[in-house]
PDB file of C-alpha atoms and ligand atoms in Angstrom:
ATOM      1  CA  MET A 811     -21.754 -19.785  16.501  1.00 44.00           C
ATOM      2  CA  THR A 812     -19.858 -17.021  14.654  1.00 72.00           C
ATOM      3  CA  GLY A 813     -18.178 -16.456  11.506  1.00 90.00           C
ATOM      4  CA  PRO A 814     -14.921 -14.803  10.756  1.00 96.00           C
ATOM      5  CA  ILE A 815     -14.749 -10.778  10.357  1.00 97.00           C
ATOM      6  CA  LEU A 816     -13.197 -10.159   7.207  1.00 98.00           C
ATOM      7  CA  ILE A 817     -11.147  -7.052   6.505  1.00 98.00           C
ATOM      8  CA  LEU A 818     -11.306  -4.964   3.123  1.00 98.00           C
ATOM      9  CA  GLY A 819      -7.707  -4.007   3.527  1.00 98.00           C
ATOM     10  CA  GLY A 820      -5.317  -2.670   1.019  1.00 96.00           C
ATOM     11  CA  THR A 821      -3.502   0.016   3.351  1.00 95.00           C
ATOM     12  CA  GLY A 822      -1.903   0.163   7.119  1.00 94.00           C
ATOM     13  CA  GLU A 823      -4.889   0.510   9.550  1.00 96.00           C
ATOM     14  CA  ALA A 824      -5.792  -2.838   7.982  1.00 98.00           C
ATOM     15  CA  ARG A 825      -2.489  -4.959   8.836  1.00 97.00           C
ATOM     16  CA  ALA A 826      -2.800  -3.507  11.859  1.00 97.00           C
ATOM     17  CA  LEU A 827      -6.762  -4.653  12.726  1.00 98.00           C
ATOM     18  CA  ALA A 828      -5.371  -8.374  11.274  1.00 98.00           C
ATOM     19  CA  ALA A 829      -3.068  -8.230  13.480  1.00 98.00           C
ATOM     20  CA  ARG A 830      -4.628  -7.129  16.785  1.00 98.00           C
ATOM     21  CA  LEU A 831      -7.461  -9.999  15.872  1.00 97.00           C
ATOM     22  CA  VAL A 832      -5.121 -12.906  14.806  1.00 97.00           C
ATOM     23  CA  ALA A 833      -2.733 -12.032  18.711  1.00 97.00           C
ATOM     24  CA  ASP A 834      -6.596 -12.292  20.254  1.00 95.00           C
ATOM     25  CA  ASP A 835      -7.320 -15.587  19.090  1.00 95.00           C
ATOM     26  CA  ALA A 836      -9.974 -14.271  16.518  1.00 95.00           C
ATOM     27  CA  ASP A 837     -11.402 -15.740  13.647  1.00 96.00           C
ATOM     28  CA  VAL A 838     -10.307 -12.477  10.566  1.00 97.00           C
ATOM     29  CA  VAL A 839      -9.938 -12.704   6.491  1.00 98.00           C
ATOM     30  CA  SER A 840      -8.470 -10.615   5.333  1.00 98.00           C
ATOM     31  CA  SER A 841      -9.009  -9.126   1.407  1.00 98.00           C
ATOM     32  CA  LEU A 842      -6.417  -7.895  -0.728  1.00 98.00           C
ATOM     33  CA  ALA A 843      -7.376  -6.359  -4.476  1.00 97.00           C
ATOM     34  CA  GLY A 844      -4.199  -8.118  -5.517  1.00 94.00           C
ATOM     35  CA  ARG A 845      -3.007  -4.734  -7.508  1.00 89.00           C
ATOM     36  CA  VAL A 846       0.726  -4.087  -5.747  1.00 87.00           C
ATOM     37  CA  GLN A 847       2.825  -6.927  -6.891  1.00 87.00           C
ATOM     38  CA  ASN A 848       4.239  -7.446  -3.802  1.00 89.00           C
ATOM     39  CA  PRO A 849       1.786  -6.742  -0.983  1.00 91.00           C
ATOM     40  CA  ARG A 850       2.075  -6.702   2.809  1.00 91.00           C
ATOM     41  CA  LEU A 851       0.695  -9.769   3.419  1.00 96.00           C
ATOM     42  CA  PRO A 852      -1.473  -8.990   6.582  1.00 97.00           C
ATOM     43  CA  ASP A 853      -1.530 -11.541   9.480  1.00 97.00           C
ATOM     44  CA  GLY A 854      -3.832 -14.348   9.491  1.00 97.00           C
ATOM     45  CA  GLU A 855      -5.437 -15.558   6.910  1.00 98.00           C
ATOM     46  CA  VAL A 856      -5.309 -13.182   3.259  1.00 98.00           C
ATOM     47  CA  ARG A 857      -7.948 -13.583   0.029  1.00 98.00           C
ATOM     48  CA  ILE A 858      -6.701 -11.885  -2.871  1.00 97.00           C
ATOM     49  CA  GLY A 859      -8.795 -11.015  -5.672  1.00 97.00           C
ATOM     50  CA  GLY A 860     -11.738  -8.966  -6.868  1.00 98.00           C
ATOM     51  CA  PHE A 861     -14.967 -10.551  -5.415  1.00 98.00           C
ATOM     52  CA  GLY A 862     -16.828  -9.448  -8.744  1.00 98.00           C
ATOM     53  CA  GLY A 863     -19.204  -6.470  -7.863  1.00 98.00           C
ATOM     54  CA  ILE A 864     -21.639  -6.596  -5.174  1.00 98.00           C
ATOM     55  CA  ASP A 865     -23.100  -9.698  -6.381  1.00 98.00           C
ATOM     56  CA  GLY A 866     -20.222 -11.803  -5.908  1.00 98.00           C
ATOM     57  CA  LEU A 867     -19.514  -9.747  -3.031  1.00 98.00           C
ATOM     58  CA  VAL A 868     -22.568 -10.761  -1.408  1.00 98.00           C
ATOM     59  CA  ALA A 869     -22.557 -13.861  -2.465  1.00 98.00           C
ATOM     60  CA  TRP A 870     -19.058 -14.495  -0.881  1.00 98.00           C
ATOM     61  CA  LEU A 871     -20.581 -13.134   2.138  1.00 98.00           C
ATOM     62  CA  ARG A 872     -23.536 -15.558   2.336  1.00 98.00           C
ATOM     63  CA  GLU A 873     -20.856 -18.053   2.029  1.00 97.00           C
ATOM     64  CA  HIS A 874     -18.936 -17.295   4.560  1.00 97.00           C
ATOM     65  CA  ARG A 875     -21.464 -15.972   7.333  1.00 97.00           C
ATOM     66  CA  PRO A 876     -18.978 -13.204   8.781  1.00 97.00           C
ATOM     67  CA  ALA A 877     -20.168 -11.234  12.258  1.00 96.00           C
ATOM     68  CA  ALA A 878     -19.098  -8.442  10.977  1.00 97.00           C
ATOM     69  CA  VAL A 879     -17.129  -7.223   7.513  1.00 98.00           C
ATOM     70  CA  VAL A 880     -14.778  -3.493   9.165  1.00 98.00           C
ATOM     71  CA  ASP A 881     -14.055  -1.610   5.501  1.00 98.00           C
ATOM     72  CA  ALA A 882     -10.541  -0.739   5.890  1.00 98.00           C
ATOM     73  CA  THR A 883      -9.929   0.502   2.505  1.00 98.00           C
ATOM     74  CA  HIS A 884      -7.512   3.517   1.546  1.00 97.00           C
ATOM     75  CA  PRO A 885      -9.515   6.756   1.377  1.00 97.00           C
ATOM     76  CA  PHE A 886      -9.363   6.346  -2.140  1.00 97.00           C
ATOM     77  CA  ALA A 887     -10.945   3.173  -2.880  1.00 97.00           C
ATOM     78  CA  ARG A 888     -14.322   4.617  -4.312  1.00 96.00           C
ATOM     79  CA  GLN A 889     -15.959   0.932  -5.497  1.00 97.00           C
ATOM     80  CA  ILE A 890     -14.708  -1.261  -3.162  1.00 98.00           C
ATOM     81  CA  SER A 891     -16.162   1.049  -0.749  1.00 98.00           C
ATOM     82  CA  ALA A 892     -19.882   1.746  -2.449  1.00 98.00           C
ATOM     83  CA  ASN A 893     -19.778  -1.985  -2.617  1.00 98.00           C
ATOM     84  CA  ALA A 894     -18.893  -2.955   1.163  1.00 98.00           C
ATOM     85  CA  VAL A 895     -22.456  -0.835   1.529  1.00 98.00           C
ATOM     86  CA  ALA A 896     -24.334  -2.746  -1.124  1.00 98.00           C
ATOM     87  CA  ALA A 897     -23.129  -6.508   0.041  1.00 98.00           C
ATOM     88  CA  THR A 898     -22.825  -6.031   3.383  1.00 98.00           C
ATOM     89  CA  ASP A 899     -27.150  -4.559   3.133  1.00 98.00           C
ATOM     90  CA  ALA A 900     -28.185  -7.013   1.262  1.00 98.00           C
ATOM     91  CA  ALA A 901     -26.741  -9.357   2.940  1.00 98.00           C
ATOM     92  CA  GLY A 902     -28.426  -8.332   6.641  1.00 97.00           C
ATOM     93  CA  VAL A 903     -23.659  -8.306   7.611  1.00 97.00           C
ATOM     94  CA  PRO A 904     -22.690  -4.758  10.480  1.00 97.00           C
ATOM     95  CA  LEU A 905     -20.621  -2.754   8.355  1.00 97.00           C
ATOM     96  CA  LEU A 906     -18.038  -0.827   9.803  1.00 98.00           C
ATOM     97  CA  ARG A 907     -15.630   1.949   8.929  1.00 98.00           C
ATOM     98  CA  LEU A 908     -11.930   2.507   9.555  1.00 98.00           C
ATOM     99  CA  LEU A 909     -10.834   5.560   7.724  1.00 98.00           C
ATOM    100  CA  ARG A 910      -8.081   7.924   8.587  1.00 97.00           C
ATOM    101  CA  PRO A 911      -8.439  11.572   9.244  1.00 96.00           C
ATOM    102  CA  ALA A 912      -8.576  13.360   6.466  1.00 98.00           C
ATOM    103  CA  TRP A 913      -4.956  15.988   6.540  1.00 98.00           C
ATOM    104  CA  VAL A 914      -5.870  19.359   7.224  1.00 97.00           C
ATOM    105  CA  PRO A 915      -3.703  22.616   6.290  1.00 97.00           C
ATOM    106  CA  ARG A 916      -1.780  24.105   8.782  1.00 96.00           C
ATOM    107  CA  ARG A 917       0.084  27.391   8.321  1.00 96.00           C
ATOM    108  CA  ASP A 918       2.256  27.906   6.618  1.00 96.00           C
ATOM    109  CA  ASP A 919       0.568  26.193   3.710  1.00 97.00           C
ATOM    110  CA  ARG A 920       0.386  26.864   0.605  1.00 97.00           C
ATOM    111  CA  TRP A 921      -2.402  24.346  -0.896  1.00 98.00           C
ATOM    112  CA  THR A 922      -5.702  23.987  -3.782  1.00 98.00           C
ATOM    113  CA  THR A 923      -7.907  21.741  -2.903  1.00 98.00           C
ATOM    114  CA  VAL A 924      -9.655  20.591  -5.938  1.00 98.00           C
ATOM    115  CA  ALA A 925     -12.100  18.101  -6.578  1.00 98.00           C
ATOM    116  CA  ASP A 926     -10.511  15.003  -8.532  1.00 97.00           C
ATOM    117  CA  ILE A 927      -7.595  14.542 -10.556  1.00 98.00           C
ATOM    118  CA  ASP A 928      -8.847  15.582 -13.519  1.00 98.00           C
ATOM    119  CA  GLU A 929      -8.561  19.130 -11.407  1.00 98.00           C
ATOM    120  CA  ALA A 930      -5.436  18.525  -9.969  1.00 98.00           C
ATOM    121  CA  ALA A 931      -3.976  18.174 -13.364  1.00 98.00           C
ATOM    122  CA  LYS A 932      -6.000  21.071 -14.542  1.00 98.00           C
ATOM    123  CA  ALA A 933      -4.007  23.288 -11.937  1.00 98.00           C
ATOM    124  CA  VAL A 934      -0.786  21.751 -12.618  1.00 98.00           C
ATOM    125  CA  GLY A 935      -1.179  23.759 -15.606  1.00 96.00           C
ATOM    126  CA  ALA A 936      -2.659  26.412 -14.917  1.00 95.00           C
ATOM    127  CA  ALA A 937       0.006  27.327 -12.725  1.00 94.00           C
ATOM    128  CA  GLY A 938       2.571  26.952 -14.415  1.00 94.00           C
ATOM    129  CA  ALA A 939       4.550  24.566 -12.885  1.00 96.00           C
ATOM    130  CA  ALA A 940       7.868  23.612 -14.271  1.00 98.00           C
ATOM    131  CA  ARG A 941       8.580  20.008 -12.033  1.00 98.00           C
ATOM    132  CA  VAL A 942       6.211  18.413 -10.479  1.00 98.00           C
ATOM    133  CA  LEU A 943       6.324  15.760  -7.627  1.00 98.00           C
ATOM    134  CA  LEU A 944       3.446  13.289  -8.369  1.00 98.00           C
ATOM    135  CA  THR A 945       2.499  11.039  -5.027  1.00 98.00           C
ATOM    136  CA  THR A 946      -0.910   9.943  -6.272  1.00 97.00           C
ATOM    137  CA  GLY A 947      -0.394   6.395  -7.774  1.00 95.00           C
ATOM    138  CA  ARG A 948      -0.223   3.890 -10.253  1.00 93.00           C
ATOM    139  CA  GLN A 949      -3.965   4.321 -11.209  1.00 92.00           C
ATOM    140  CA  ASP A 950      -4.054   8.124 -11.200  1.00 95.00           C
ATOM    141  CA  ALA A 951      -0.480   9.412 -13.465  1.00 96.00           C
ATOM    142  CA  GLY A 952      -2.361   8.973 -16.752  1.00 97.00           C
ATOM    143  CA  ALA A 953      -5.011  12.298 -15.780  1.00 97.00           C
ATOM    144  CA  PHE A 954      -1.553  14.529 -16.300  1.00 98.00           C
ATOM    145  CA  ALA A 955      -0.088  12.670 -19.441  1.00 97.00           C
ATOM    146  CA  ARG A 956      -1.539  15.846 -21.481  1.00 97.00           C
ATOM    147  CA  LEU A 957       0.382  18.231 -19.487  1.00 97.00           C
ATOM    148  CA  ARG A 958       3.468  18.558 -21.969  1.00 96.00           C
ATOM    149  CA  SER A 959       5.725  21.822 -20.459  1.00 96.00           C
ATOM    150  CA  PRO A 960       6.278  20.639 -16.988  1.00 98.00           C
ATOM    151  CA  TRP A 961       8.454  18.071 -15.522  1.00 98.00           C
ATOM    152  CA  PHE A 962       6.999  15.039 -13.615  1.00 98.00           C
ATOM    153  CA  LEU A 963       8.848  13.110 -10.364  1.00 98.00           C
ATOM    154  CA  ILE A 964       5.861   9.958 -10.462  1.00 98.00           C
ATOM    155  CA  ARG A 965       6.387   8.189  -7.252  1.00 98.00           C
ATOM    156  CA  VAL A 966       4.334   5.217  -7.275  1.00 96.00           C
ATOM    157  CA  VAL A 967       5.124   1.644  -5.895  1.00 93.00           C
ATOM    158  CA  ASP A 968       4.223  -0.202  -9.020  1.00 93.00           C
ATOM    159  CA  PRO A 969       5.387   0.980 -12.665  1.00 94.00           C
ATOM    160  CA  PRO A 970       2.668   2.972 -14.025  1.00 94.00           C
ATOM    161  CA  THR A 971       1.449   0.815 -16.829  1.00 91.00           C
ATOM    162  CA  GLY A 972      -0.363   3.337 -18.785  1.00 93.00           C
ATOM    163  CA  PRO A 973       0.342   6.830 -20.929  1.00 96.00           C
ATOM    164  CA  LEU A 974       2.453   9.152 -18.851  1.00 97.00           C
ATOM    165  CA  PRO A 975       3.667  12.901 -19.842  1.00 97.00           C
ATOM    166  CA  PRO A 976       6.250  12.848 -22.052  1.00 97.00           C
ATOM    167  CA  ARG A 977       8.406  14.561 -19.683  1.00 98.00           C
ATOM    168  CA  HIS A 978       8.837  12.446 -16.814  1.00 98.00           C
ATOM    169  CA  GLU A 979      11.871  10.694 -13.994  1.00 98.00           C
ATOM    170  CA  VAL A 980       9.753   7.178 -12.557  1.00 98.00           C
ATOM    171  CA  LEU A 981      11.284   6.901  -8.821  1.00 98.00           C
ATOM    172  CA  ARG A 982       9.868   3.085  -7.589  1.00 96.00           C
ATOM    173  CA  SER A 983       9.871   3.473  -3.475  1.00 95.00           C
ATOM    174  CA  ARG A 984       7.184   2.519  -0.809  1.00 92.00           C
ATOM    175  CA  GLY A 985       7.189   4.591   2.279  1.00 91.00           C
ATOM    176  CA  PRO A 986       7.113   5.589   4.966  1.00 93.00           C
ATOM    177  CA  TYR A 987       9.041   8.500   4.144  1.00 97.00           C
ATOM    178  CA  GLY A 988      10.562  10.089   6.951  1.00 98.00           C
ATOM    179  CA  LEU A 989      10.859  14.402   6.581  1.00 98.00           C
ATOM    180  CA  ASP A 990      14.423  14.685   5.701  1.00 98.00           C
ATOM    181  CA  ASP A 991      14.835  11.981   2.918  1.00 98.00           C
ATOM    182  CA  GLU A 992      11.109  14.524   1.672  1.00 98.00           C
ATOM    183  CA  ARG A 993      12.484  17.291   1.814  1.00 98.00           C
ATOM    184  CA  GLU A 994      16.247  16.330   0.132  1.00 98.00           C
ATOM    185  CA  LEU A 995      13.798  14.622  -2.524  1.00 98.00           C
ATOM    186  CA  LEU A 996      11.925  18.407  -3.168  1.00 98.00           C
ATOM    187  CA  ARG A 997      15.047  20.216  -3.562  1.00 98.00           C
ATOM    188  CA  ASP A 998      16.803  18.158  -5.115  1.00 98.00           C
ATOM    189  CA  ASN A 999      14.437  17.469  -7.762  1.00 98.00           C
ATOM    190  CA  GLU A1000      13.964  21.168  -7.260  1.00 98.00           C
ATOM    191  CA  ILE A1001      10.788  21.496  -7.728  1.00 98.00           C
ATOM    192  CA  ASP A1002       7.839  24.043  -7.610  1.00 98.00           C
ATOM    193  CA  VAL A1003       4.586  21.628  -7.067  1.00 98.00           C
ATOM    194  CA  LEU A1004       3.434  18.700  -4.961  1.00 98.00           C
ATOM    195  CA  VAL A1005       0.680  16.558  -6.224  1.00 98.00           C
ATOM    196  CA  THR A1006      -1.548  13.895  -3.960  1.00 98.00           C
ATOM    197  CA  LYS A1007      -4.178  12.846  -2.201  1.00 98.00           C
ATOM    198  CA  ASN A1008      -5.699  14.163   1.119  1.00 98.00           C
ATOM    199  CA  SER A1009      -5.208  10.011   2.221  1.00 97.00           C
ATOM    200  CA  GLY A1010      -4.342  11.150   5.248  1.00 97.00           C
ATOM    201  CA  GLY A1011      -2.475   9.575   8.335  1.00 94.00           C
ATOM    202  CA  GLU A1012       1.200   9.629   9.484  1.00 92.00           C
ATOM    203  CA  LEU A1013       3.175   7.391   7.368  1.00 92.00           C
ATOM    204  CA  THR A1014       3.191   9.207   4.237  1.00 94.00           C
ATOM    205  CA  ARG A1015       2.353  13.055   5.306  1.00 96.00           C
ATOM    206  CA  ALA A1016       6.335  13.623   5.849  1.00 98.00           C
ATOM    207  CA  LYS A1017       6.217  15.840   2.417  1.00 98.00           C
ATOM    208  CA  LEU A1018       3.836  17.881   3.350  1.00 98.00           C
ATOM    209  CA  ASP A1019       6.557  19.381   6.759  1.00 98.00           C
ATOM    210  CA  ALA A1020       8.860  19.880   4.126  1.00 98.00           C
ATOM    211  CA  ALA A1021       6.590  20.952   1.539  1.00 98.00           C
ATOM    212  CA  ARG A1022       5.985  23.977   4.226  1.00 98.00           C
ATOM    213  CA  GLU A1023       8.494  23.784   5.151  1.00 98.00           C
ATOM    214  CA  LEU A1024      10.290  24.923   1.641  1.00 98.00           C
ATOM    215  CA  SER A1025       7.138  27.587   1.189  1.00 98.00           C
ATOM    216  CA  VAL A1026       6.020  24.725  -2.051  1.00 98.00           C
ATOM    217  CA  PRO A1027       2.806  24.690  -3.122  1.00 98.00           C
ATOM    218  CA  VAL A1028       0.491  21.686  -2.502  1.00 98.00           C
ATOM    219  CA  VAL A1029      -2.273  20.338  -5.642  1.00 98.00           C
ATOM    220  CA  MET A1030      -4.337  18.687  -3.017  1.00 98.00           C
ATOM    221  CA  VAL A1031      -7.151  15.966  -3.750  1.00 98.00           C
ATOM    222  CA  ALA A1032     -10.045  16.129  -1.736  1.00 98.00           C
ATOM    223  CA  ARG A1033     -11.439  12.822  -0.742  1.00 97.00           C
ATOM    224  CA  PRO A1034     -14.366  11.147  -2.783  1.00 96.00           C
ATOM    225  CA  ALA A1035     -18.232  11.018  -0.180  1.00 93.00           C
ATOM    226  CA  GLU A1036     -18.746   9.049   1.981  1.00 92.00           C
ATOM    227  CA  THR A1037     -21.291   5.898   2.149  1.00 91.00           C
ATOM    228  CA  ALA A1038     -20.522   4.221   5.060  1.00 95.00           C
ATOM    229  CA  SER A1039     -22.941   5.375   7.910  1.00 94.00           C
ATOM    230  CA  ARG A1040     -20.701   3.654  10.556  1.00 97.00           C
ATOM    231  CA  ILE A1041     -17.397   5.146  10.882  1.00 97.00           C
ATOM    232  CA  VAL A1042     -14.574   4.989  12.891  1.00 98.00           C
ATOM    233  CA  ALA A1043     -11.562   6.713  12.149  1.00 97.00           C
ATOM    234  CA  THR A1044      -8.861   4.699  14.562  1.00 97.00           C
ATOM    235  CA  VAL A1045      -7.555   0.400  14.541  1.00 98.00           C
ATOM    236  CA  ASP A1046      -8.582   1.007  18.420  1.00 98.00           C
ATOM    237  CA  GLU A1047     -12.051   2.153  18.184  1.00 98.00           C
ATOM    238  CA  ALA A1048     -12.528  -1.109  15.631  1.00 98.00           C
ATOM    239  CA  VAL A1049     -11.342  -3.986  17.667  1.00 97.00           C
ATOM    240  CA  ALA A1050     -13.886  -1.540  20.530  1.00 96.00           C
ATOM    241  CA  TRP A1051     -16.966  -1.930  18.480  1.00 96.00           C
ATOM    242  CA  LEU A1052     -16.424  -5.472  16.922  1.00 96.00           C
ATOM    243  CA  LYS A1053     -15.290  -6.490  21.164  1.00 93.00           C
ATOM    244  CA  SER A1054     -18.363  -4.613  22.677  1.00 88.00           C
ATOM    245  CA  ALA A1055     -21.114  -5.895  19.314  1.00 73.00           C
ATOM    246  CA  GLY A1056     -20.067  -9.262  20.103  1.00 70.00           C
ATOM    247  CA  ARG A1057     -18.700 -10.049  17.103  1.00 73.00           C
ATOM    248  CA  SER A1058     -14.948 -11.379  18.710  1.00 67.00           C
ATOM    249  CA  ASP A1059     -13.090 -12.062  21.156  1.00 59.00           C
ATOM    250  CA  ALA A1060     -10.472  -9.902  20.344  1.00 53.00           C
ATOM    251  CA  GLY A1061      -9.818  -7.447  23.379  1.00 47.00           C
TER     252      GLY A1061
HETATM  253  P1  NAP B1331     -12.087   0.635  -6.002  1.00 81.98           P
HETATM  254  O1  NAP B1331     -11.223   1.538  -7.346  1.00 81.98           O
HETATM  255  O2  NAP B1331     -12.371   1.154  -5.168  1.00 81.98           O
HETATM  256  O3  NAP B1331     -12.159  -1.873  -6.520  1.00 81.98           O
HETATM  257  C1  NAP B1331     -12.020  -1.111  -7.370  1.00 81.98           C
HETATM  258  C2  NAP B1331     -12.298  -2.759  -7.810  1.00 81.98           C
HETATM  259  O4  NAP B1331     -10.663  -3.697  -7.320  1.00 81.98           O
HETATM  260  C3  NAP B1331     -13.113  -3.567  -6.319  1.00 81.98           C
HETATM  261  O5  NAP B1331     -14.737  -3.186  -6.657  1.00 81.98           O
HETATM  262  C4  NAP B1331     -13.285  -4.841  -6.402  1.00 81.98           C
HETATM  263  O6  NAP B1331     -13.487  -6.041  -7.438  1.00 81.98           O
HETATM  264  C5  NAP B1331     -11.207  -4.949  -6.030  1.00 81.98           C
HETATM  265  N1  NAP B1331     -10.972  -4.261  -5.162  1.00 81.98           N
HETATM  266  C6  NAP B1331     -10.787  -3.504  -4.446  1.00 81.98           C
HETATM  267  N2  NAP B1331     -10.056  -3.657  -2.765  1.00 81.98           N
HETATM  268  C7  NAP B1331     -10.297  -4.662  -2.713  1.00 81.98           C
HETATM  269  C8  NAP B1331      -9.988  -5.203  -1.485  1.00 81.98           C
HETATM  270  N3  NAP B1331      -9.231  -4.791  -0.759  1.00 81.98           N
HETATM  271  N4  NAP B1331     -10.495  -6.599  -1.690  1.00 81.98           N
HETATM  272  C9  NAP B1331     -10.958  -7.909  -2.985  1.00 81.98           C
HETATM  273  N5  NAP B1331     -11.313  -6.630  -4.025  1.00 81.98           N
HETATM  274  C10 NAP B1331     -11.370  -5.079  -3.987  1.00 81.98           C
HETATM  275  O7  NAP B1331     -10.091   0.547  -5.494  1.00 81.98           O
HETATM  276  P2  NAP B1331      -8.681   0.888  -6.143  1.00 81.98           P
HETATM  277  O8  NAP B1331      -8.412   2.385  -5.560  1.00 81.98           O
HETATM  278  O9  NAP B1331      -7.725   0.176  -6.265  1.00 81.98           O
HETATM  279  O10 NAP B1331      -7.709  -0.163  -4.817  1.00 81.98           O
HETATM  280  C11 NAP B1331      -7.484  -1.375  -4.819  1.00 81.98           C
HETATM  281  C12 NAP B1331      -6.323  -1.425  -3.337  1.00 81.98           C
HETATM  282  O11 NAP B1331      -5.348  -0.473  -3.040  1.00 81.98           O
HETATM  283  C13 NAP B1331      -7.971  -1.255  -2.072  1.00 81.98           C
HETATM  284  O12 NAP B1331      -7.656  -2.051  -1.710  1.00 81.98           O
HETATM  285  C14 NAP B1331      -6.797  -0.010  -1.769  1.00 81.98           C
HETATM  286  O13 NAP B1331      -7.694  -0.295   0.169  1.00 81.98           O
HETATM  287  C15 NAP B1331      -5.852  -0.264  -1.863  1.00 81.98           C
HETATM  288  N6  NAP B1331      -5.254   1.320  -2.313  1.00 81.98           N
HETATM  289  C16 NAP B1331      -6.222   1.963  -2.941  1.00 81.98           C
HETATM  290  C17 NAP B1331      -5.340   3.815  -2.698  1.00 81.98           C
HETATM  291  C18 NAP B1331      -5.742   4.377  -3.633  1.00 81.98           C
HETATM  292  O14 NAP B1331      -5.043   5.556  -3.486  1.00 81.98           O
HETATM  293  N7  NAP B1331      -7.079   3.881  -4.724  1.00 81.98           N
HETATM  294  C19 NAP B1331      -3.248   3.433  -2.167  1.00 81.98           C
HETATM  295  C20 NAP B1331      -2.830   2.962  -1.161  1.00 81.98           C
HETATM  296  C21 NAP B1331      -4.289   1.687  -1.266  1.00 81.98           C
HETATM  297  P3  NAP B1331     -14.955  -6.463  -7.113  1.00 81.98           P
HETATM  298  O15 NAP B1331     -16.187  -5.340  -7.705  1.00 81.98           O
HETATM  299  O16 NAP B1331     -14.442  -7.632  -8.271  1.00 81.98           O
HETATM  300  O17 NAP B1331     -14.706  -7.401  -6.355  1.00 81.98           O
END
């Protein structure tokens, strides 16, 4: 008898995958980091909190003997993805990375792509931006704290706890966001630079469409390198892999 499917989650895709597998009576455990105060919980069994590094994850895998691990974490959740590669390797458990495709610039987009969040802060400073919409998440807002002259509208799910730029307003909200609202947000706040990470997906891409329409430049933080070797882009592909490999009864 095979053990559960462990889904490393915290994304819409992870919730969608859990819902599909649970609907098909597969045995699923979803894991959340516990960062967000009121997370949207996936269907099925959920565990919350870190495992305790690679060793902790290896111990969990040895105890629960999952048939497979699906790493469906956010494209920028670098540490847990690296841990998943090392721990599944050590415990001999198959690993699948479910990774939504990155956004690519379209005609008339005005993107400056940068390697990481510190480079994004430098690009904002160099651009002489006056009013910045920052959508990189609360953990990354601190990188902009030394920028004294621009005003930042910092859009986050939960309030940031670290240092912030001196001139800012925090806007608490959770996507998905529509084009009309994003256009209004950029216009009403006279935003002249949008900063975002290349998260990909449809739920938060409307800001890019609004920025293109309004000719607002975008500082785009590129994704970290992927460490997994088996990668799929959609929930359908993940379900198909689980089924074809006989790791779940889901169809
Ligand atoms: P991270 O830097 O890659 O991971 C830091 C530590 O958090 C990991 O070493 C692990 O602790 C724990 N952790 C992360 N994801 C976990 C999970 N799904 N289940 C159990 N423990 C987990 O992660 P992060 O960037 O802070 O992201 C945390 C969570 O938020 C992820 O689940 C991710 O999918 C979600 N998220 C992240 C972003 C983003 O921009 N980074 C955006 C949206 C959602 P231990 O070493 O103790 O196991």
